[in-house]
Amino acid sequence: MTGRTYLAIPGPSVVPDRVLNAMHRAAPNIYEGDVVAMMDQLMADLKRVAVTSQNAAIYIANGHGAWEAGNANLFSRGDKALLVATGLFGMSWANSAIRMGVDVEILDCGKSGAADPARVAERLRADKAHEFKVVMVTHVDTASSAKNDIRAMRKALDDAGHPALFAVDAVASLGCDELRMDEWGVDVVVGASQKGLMMPPGLGFLWFSDKARKRTAGGDLRTPYWDWEPRTVGAEFWQYFGGTAPTQHLFGMREALTMILDEEGLENVWTRHSRLARAVWAAVDAWAAGNPDIGLNIASPTARGHSVTAARLASGGAGRLRSWLEKETGVTLGIGLGMAMAHEPAYADFFRIGHMGHVNAHMVLGVLASIEAGLTALDIAHGGGAVEAAAAAFARP
Ligand SMILES: *Cc1c(COP(=O)(O)O)cnc(C)c1O
């Protein structure tokens, strides 16, 4: 394949050459020098990504590790939690906590839209004894591409007068969709390096409020490695990481945060993702107009994530399209996740387009034109004008 290939799956995402180059260095001294000296600013900048001035912790882990870190710090064995699920990733976070001994009640809100905050408020009102310690919500569920309204969810807790901590999985949305931890009253944000944050997989992040820090102290699920306390204080350099630092990753992280925060600016990053997402939706809607087998998974635009788009292409079309694109165009689309099981025929009826992180219009419009070519090559009926519609959506946001 000549030219750059494009891994258009929702994570790992495209890593900027600048980030790769920043990581390409000899093992640094971990007792003094560059890597130790940059730590204060790196932690301060990490907090800027979640728009918080409170606490942050870095783990050598992926998103699953960050989930587990969150669970280990938030809960004691047998604690109750309410998890609001809008797709497979919410369910998986619940399972992580359940396997650790947390009594998780899942409020299943389906996988074709955002959760209804009124349902959450109603469930919390019924919890008169305030047994739920934490309300857990996925911001953007990467499988369904549903986006929850985090401010409305906060209001649901407040309306119900419920004191539970509020935890948000933002692995797929940080650096893509607007999220303001402090202003929106979020107590814990879960993140990972390899999606909107433009780094390779390997770092998991937690941001947590002073309230959460105080209220959860002494929990019996808190093991030494996952304990967020030494990591946010960083009394000694190694304590930020519970051991040896992820040295090269930190240089990559430094570069990525500089690009996001200081060069493009976080609000501009959010706007770029919104524009690109609208281009994707316009294209899928245009294809869908010519074939009832095609459609966006999430009907309401306000309930769609800006980093990933899940779509249906029934009769096995999605599977054939993915194979054709990879072979003929250098584009790899995401598989349908959590919409059907791997052994079911419907498994090949869904695909996802990742448009997160280091992406721009020529990449996303190129993916859409490649899909257009694939639909034509595979004789899959589809409405016309999709690429024009996408271009217009980008041109006139
Ligand atoms: C990717 C993702 C995870 C899991 O991250 P891994 O790095 O694959 O372990 C969790 N939550 C969300 C919302 C994600 O998008």
Short mmCIF file of N, CA and C and ligand atoms in Angstrom, two decimals, residues 10 62-65 67 89 138 140-142 169-172 192 194-195, ligand 1:
data_model
loop_
_atom_site.label_atom_id
_atom_site.label_comp_id
_atom_site.label_asym_id
_atom_site.label_seq_id
_atom_site.Cartn_x
_atom_site.Cartn_y
_atom_site.Cartn_z
N PRO A 10 -11.85 3.60 16.60
CA PRO A 10 -11.89 4.50 17.77
C PRO A 10 -10.87 4.12 18.85
N ASN A 62 -3.91 0.68 30.40
CA ASN A 62 -4.86 1.14 29.37
C ASN A 62 -6.15 1.59 30.07
N GLY A 63 -7.21 1.74 29.30
CA GLY A 63 -8.48 2.20 29.89
C GLY A 63 -9.03 1.21 30.91
N HIS A 64 -8.87 -0.08 30.64
CA HIS A 64 -9.34 -1.08 31.61
C HIS A 64 -8.60 -0.92 32.93
N GLY A 65 -7.31 -0.61 32.85
CA GLY A 65 -6.54 -0.37 34.07
C GLY A 65 -7.01 0.88 34.80
N TRP A 67 -10.06 2.10 34.68
CA TRP A 67 -11.32 1.71 35.35
C TRP A 67 -11.02 1.10 36.71
N PHE A 89 -19.33 -0.36 26.64
CA PHE A 89 -18.26 0.11 27.53
C PHE A 89 -18.77 0.40 28.93
N THR A 138 -20.82 6.69 31.47
CA THR A 138 -19.88 6.80 30.35
C THR A 138 -20.21 8.08 29.58
N VAL A 140 -18.87 9.28 26.38
CA VAL A 140 -19.15 8.75 25.05
C VAL A 140 -18.88 7.25 25.08
N ASP A 141 -19.91 6.45 24.83
CA ASP A 141 -19.70 5.01 24.78
C ASP A 141 -19.17 4.66 23.38
N THR A 142 -17.97 4.16 23.36
CA THR A 142 -17.24 3.94 22.11
C THR A 142 -17.88 2.87 21.24
N ASP A 169 -16.59 8.09 32.79
CA ASP A 169 -15.59 7.48 31.90
C ASP A 169 -15.50 8.35 30.65
N ALA A 170 -14.37 9.03 30.52
CA ALA A 170 -14.18 9.93 29.38
C ALA A 170 -13.03 9.45 28.50
N VAL A 171 -12.78 8.13 28.51
CA VAL A 171 -11.66 7.61 27.72
C VAL A 171 -11.81 8.00 26.24
N ALA A 172 -13.05 7.91 25.72
CA ALA A 172 -13.25 8.16 24.30
C ALA A 172 -13.59 9.61 23.98
N ALA A 192 -7.54 7.69 29.17
CA ALA A 192 -6.42 6.87 28.71
C ALA A 192 -5.72 7.61 27.58
N GLN A 194 -4.59 6.74 24.51
CA GLN A 194 -4.54 6.37 23.09
C GLN A 194 -5.73 6.77 22.26
N LYS A 195 -6.54 7.70 22.75
CA LYS A 195 -7.70 8.09 21.94
C LYS A 195 -7.56 9.57 21.59
C1 LIG B 1 -11.35 2.47 24.88
C2 LIG B 1 -12.26 2.68 26.02
C3 LIG B 1 -12.09 2.02 27.24
C4 LIG B 1 -11.09 0.93 27.44
O1 LIG B 1 -9.83 1.31 27.13
P1 LIG B 1 -8.71 0.22 26.80
O2 LIG B 1 -7.52 1.07 26.64
O3 LIG B 1 -9.13 -0.48 25.55
O4 LIG B 1 -8.61 -0.70 27.94
C5 LIG B 1 -12.95 2.33 28.27
N1 LIG B 1 -13.93 3.23 28.13
C6 LIG B 1 -14.13 3.88 26.98
C7 LIG B 1 -15.23 4.87 26.88
C8 LIG B 1 -13.30 3.62 25.88
O5 LIG B 1 -13.51 4.26 24.73
#
